[in-house]
Amino acid sequence: MNPRRKKRLTWVVVLIIGVGTALGLMLYAMSHSINLFYTPSDFEQVEAGKQPPEVGQRMRIGGMVVEGSVNRDPETLEVSFKVTDTGPEVTILYQGILPDLFREGQGIVAQGELIAPRTLQASEVLAKHDEEYMPPDLAEKMKGIKHVNPNQPAEQKETP
């Protein structure tokens, strides 16, 4: 092989190794900032191709706030509550002011870190404002959970 081709081949190999290394480092850095969305049912059932949540994992969890589960600390802004869909209940711990639309029986999405198998330390809590629309996959998982529309007159709430 002549020296010119050898030099060109060396540069091509160095360039491929450099691009591969940079790409690998970028993917590794991005893997720590990925927040996967889970529902409480995902803690029991592992769907095909979906990993169960692990302690220490950053995640988002969505579901309905369980009636009677909201506990507020009178001294601080610390709140704990439980979220469910059709599966188990997951405890959410949050330090801060909750959204105005937050209440029992309302759909929420909490983002944070799993600190125990079914306990999430939330850094952010979002209340769903419109229960009329749900993504099809979430609606399928939430079947059977009764939601009371607060804007509906009282006489209509009584009828099934």
mmCIF file of C-alpha atoms in Angstrom:
data_model
loop_
_atom_site.group_PDB
_atom_site.id
_atom_site.type_symbol
_atom_site.label_atom_id
_atom_site.label_comp_id
_atom_site.label_asym_id
_atom_site.label_seq_id
_atom_site.Cartn_x
_atom_site.Cartn_y
_atom_site.Cartn_z
ATOM 1 C CA MET A 1 0.000 0.000 0.000
ATOM 2 C CA ASN A 2 1.431 3.348 -0.907
ATOM 3 C CA PRO A 3 2.013 5.947 1.875
ATOM 4 C CA ARG A 4 -0.690 8.316 0.588
ATOM 5 C CA ARG A 5 -3.438 5.644 0.782
ATOM 6 C CA LYS A 6 -2.148 4.478 4.150
ATOM 7 C CA LYS A 7 -2.358 8.046 5.509
ATOM 8 C CA ARG A 8 -5.892 8.483 4.103
ATOM 9 C CA LEU A 9 -7.010 5.138 5.586
ATOM 10 C CA THR A 10 -5.578 6.146 8.989
ATOM 11 C CA TRP A 11 -7.577 9.407 8.920
ATOM 12 C CA VAL A 12 -10.780 7.593 7.970
ATOM 13 C CA VAL A 13 -10.337 5.075 10.802
ATOM 14 C CA VAL A 14 -9.586 7.864 13.328
ATOM 15 C CA LEU A 15 -12.645 9.806 12.123
ATOM 16 C CA ILE A 16 -14.943 6.753 12.447
ATOM 17 C CA ILE A 17 -13.617 5.982 15.946
ATOM 18 C CA GLY A 18 -14.027 9.658 16.987
ATOM 19 C CA VAL A 19 -17.593 9.899 15.704
ATOM 20 C CA GLY A 20 -18.484 6.568 17.325
ATOM 21 C CA THR A 21 -17.009 7.653 20.659
ATOM 22 C CA ALA A 22 -18.827 11.001 20.566
ATOM 23 C CA LEU A 23 -22.111 9.297 19.676
ATOM 24 C CA GLY A 24 -21.668 6.746 22.463
ATOM 25 C CA LEU A 25 -20.969 9.467 25.045
ATOM 26 C CA MET A 26 -24.032 11.448 23.917
ATOM 27 C CA LEU A 27 -26.292 8.402 24.208
ATOM 28 C CA TYR A 28 -24.891 7.583 27.644
ATOM 29 C CA ALA A 29 -25.509 11.157 28.861
ATOM 30 C CA MET A 30 -29.057 11.137 27.460
ATOM 31 C CA SER A 31 -29.905 7.848 29.163
ATOM 32 C CA HIS A 32 -29.744 9.591 32.568
ATOM 33 C CA SER A 33 -32.288 12.232 31.587
ATOM 34 C CA ILE A 34 -34.989 9.960 30.162
ATOM 35 C CA ASN A 35 -38.274 9.985 32.110
ATOM 36 C CA LEU A 36 -40.466 7.037 31.194
ATOM 37 C CA PHE A 37 -44.227 7.220 31.789
ATOM 38 C CA TYR A 38 -45.808 4.547 33.964
ATOM 39 C CA THR A 39 -49.260 3.865 35.365
ATOM 40 C CA PRO A 40 -49.786 2.126 38.714
ATOM 41 C CA SER A 41 -50.739 -1.076 36.838
ATOM 42 C CA ASP A 42 -47.243 -1.158 35.332
ATOM 43 C CA PHE A 43 -45.832 -1.836 38.799
ATOM 44 C CA GLU A 44 -47.513 -5.274 38.791
ATOM 45 C CA GLN A 45 -47.750 -6.265 35.162
ATOM 46 C CA VAL A 46 -44.706 -6.155 32.969
ATOM 47 C CA GLU A 47 -45.899 -5.656 29.422
ATOM 48 C CA ALA A 48 -44.016 -7.128 26.498
ATOM 49 C CA GLY A 49 -40.800 -5.200 26.056
ATOM 50 C CA LYS A 50 -41.396 -2.821 28.993
ATOM 51 C CA GLN A 51 -39.076 -2.921 32.000
ATOM 52 C CA PRO A 52 -40.585 -2.713 35.490
ATOM 53 C CA PRO A 53 -39.658 0.461 37.378
ATOM 54 C CA GLU A 54 -36.626 0.202 39.643
ATOM 55 C CA VAL A 55 -35.832 2.089 42.862
ATOM 56 C CA GLY A 56 -33.768 5.176 42.027
ATOM 57 C CA GLN A 57 -35.269 5.534 38.541
ATOM 58 C CA ARG A 58 -36.589 8.916 37.366
ATOM 59 C CA MET A 59 -40.081 8.546 35.998
ATOM 60 C CA ARG A 60 -43.511 10.012 35.407
ATOM 61 C CA ILE A 61 -46.592 8.336 36.801
ATOM 62 C CA GLY A 62 -50.196 9.124 35.990
ATOM 63 C CA GLY A 63 -53.486 8.084 37.493
ATOM 64 C CA MET A 64 -56.379 9.134 39.710
ATOM 65 C CA VAL A 65 -55.869 10.473 43.249
ATOM 66 C CA VAL A 66 -57.437 7.990 45.700
ATOM 67 C CA GLU A 67 -60.327 9.375 47.789
ATOM 68 C CA GLY A 68 -59.256 10.073 51.396
ATOM 69 C CA SER A 69 -55.545 9.536 50.738
ATOM 70 C CA VAL A 70 -54.318 13.153 50.746
ATOM 71 C CA ASN A 71 -52.296 13.927 53.890
ATOM 72 C CA ARG A 72 -50.926 17.446 54.362
ATOM 73 C CA ASP A 73 -48.354 18.401 56.990
ATOM 74 C CA PRO A 74 -49.725 21.523 58.757
ATOM 75 C CA GLU A 75 -46.220 22.842 59.511
ATOM 76 C CA THR A 76 -44.701 22.508 56.031
ATOM 77 C CA LEU A 77 -45.779 22.234 52.411
ATOM 78 C CA GLU A 78 -45.250 18.459 52.497
ATOM 79 C CA VAL A 79 -48.089 16.417 50.988
ATOM 80 C CA SER A 80 -48.508 12.688 50.487
ATOM 81 C CA PHE A 81 -51.253 11.001 48.508
ATOM 82 C CA LYS A 82 -51.967 7.785 46.668
ATOM 83 C CA VAL A 83 -52.553 7.339 42.953
ATOM 84 C CA THR A 84 -54.235 4.388 41.258
ATOM 85 C CA ASP A 85 -55.763 3.239 38.006
ATOM 86 C CA THR A 86 -57.142 -0.295 37.965
ATOM 87 C CA GLY A 87 -54.098 -1.775 39.668
ATOM 88 C CA PRO A 88 -52.191 -1.141 42.881
ATOM 89 C CA GLU A 89 -51.875 2.164 44.688
ATOM 90 C CA VAL A 90 -48.640 4.139 44.452
ATOM 91 C CA THR A 91 -47.737 6.695 47.144
ATOM 92 C CA ILE A 92 -46.574 10.113 45.964
ATOM 93 C CA LEU A 93 -44.582 12.385 48.301
ATOM 94 C CA TYR A 94 -44.389 16.049 47.279
ATOM 95 C CA GLN A 95 -42.899 19.173 48.866
ATOM 96 C CA GLY A 96 -44.451 22.356 47.495
ATOM 97 C CA ILE A 97 -47.663 23.985 46.390
ATOM 98 C CA LEU A 98 -50.026 21.696 44.495
ATOM 99 C CA PRO A 99 -51.861 22.907 41.365
ATOM 100 C CA ASP A 100 -55.257 24.589 41.865
ATOM 101 C CA LEU A 101 -57.021 21.762 40.012
ATOM 102 C CA PHE A 102 -55.556 19.076 42.309
ATOM 103 C CA ARG A 103 -58.200 17.200 44.332
ATOM 104 C CA GLU A 104 -59.225 13.667 45.248
ATOM 105 C CA GLY A 105 -60.683 11.707 42.352
ATOM 106 C CA GLN A 106 -58.866 13.903 39.811
ATOM 107 C CA GLY A 107 -56.328 12.684 37.277
ATOM 108 C CA ILE A 108 -52.727 13.779 37.836
ATOM 109 C CA VAL A 109 -49.244 13.217 36.452
ATOM 110 C CA ALA A 110 -46.301 13.303 38.878
ATOM 111 C CA GLN A 111 -42.652 13.418 37.884
ATOM 112 C CA GLY A 112 -39.869 12.412 40.231
ATOM 113 C CA GLU A 113 -37.687 9.604 41.522
ATOM 114 C CA LEU A 114 -38.802 6.216 42.812
ATOM 115 C CA ILE A 115 -37.482 5.944 46.396
ATOM 116 C CA ALA A 116 -39.204 2.654 47.339
ATOM 117 C CA PRO A 117 -40.932 -0.032 45.240
ATOM 118 C CA ARG A 118 -44.260 1.862 45.323
ATOM 119 C CA THR A 119 -43.257 5.341 46.587
ATOM 120 C CA LEU A 120 -42.339 8.271 44.348
ATOM 121 C CA GLN A 121 -40.628 11.441 45.601
ATOM 122 C CA ALA A 122 -42.170 13.944 43.197
ATOM 123 C CA SER A 123 -40.430 17.070 41.977
ATOM 124 C CA GLU A 124 -43.449 18.175 39.940
ATOM 125 C CA VAL A 125 -47.190 17.431 40.073
ATOM 126 C CA LEU A 126 -49.498 18.313 37.185
ATOM 127 C CA ALA A 127 -53.294 18.150 37.418
ATOM 128 C CA LYS A 128 -55.244 17.123 34.351
ATOM 129 C CA HIS A 129 -57.719 19.818 33.450
ATOM 130 C CA ASP A 130 -59.899 18.047 30.923
ATOM 131 C CA GLU A 131 -61.124 14.548 31.649
ATOM 132 C CA GLU A 132 -63.146 14.352 28.436
ATOM 133 C CA TYR A 133 -60.105 13.377 26.339
ATOM 134 C CA MET A 134 -57.537 10.719 27.188
ATOM 135 C CA PRO A 135 -54.945 9.036 25.002
ATOM 136 C CA PRO A 136 -56.330 5.662 23.863
ATOM 137 C CA ASP A 137 -53.724 3.554 25.706
ATOM 138 C CA LEU A 138 -54.289 5.406 29.001
ATOM 139 C CA ALA A 139 -58.089 5.256 28.575
ATOM 140 C CA GLU A 140 -57.818 1.484 28.115
ATOM 141 C CA LYS A 141 -55.843 1.134 31.369
ATOM 142 C CA MET A 142 -58.213 3.436 33.274
ATOM 143 C CA LYS A 143 -61.419 1.541 32.396
ATOM 144 C CA GLY A 144 -63.639 0.934 35.388
ATOM 145 C CA ILE A 145 -62.508 3.962 37.408
ATOM 146 C CA LYS A 146 -65.375 6.337 38.092
ATOM 147 C CA HIS A 147 -64.687 10.043 37.625
ATOM 148 C CA VAL A 148 -67.121 12.676 38.838
ATOM 149 C CA ASN A 149 -67.180 15.812 36.691
ATOM 150 C CA PRO A 150 -67.223 18.800 39.106
ATOM 151 C CA ASN A 151 -68.987 20.975 36.492
ATOM 152 C CA GLN A 152 -71.936 18.586 36.228
ATOM 153 C CA PRO A 153 -75.117 19.563 38.169
ATOM 154 C CA ALA A 154 -75.749 17.571 41.374
ATOM 155 C CA GLU A 155 -78.940 15.898 40.111
ATOM 156 C CA GLN A 156 -77.088 14.423 37.130
ATOM 157 C CA LYS A 157 -74.286 13.043 39.348
ATOM 158 C CA GLU A 158 -76.742 10.757 41.129
ATOM 159 C CA THR A 159 -77.903 8.935 37.965
ATOM 160 C CA PRO A 160 -75.693 6.148 36.601
#
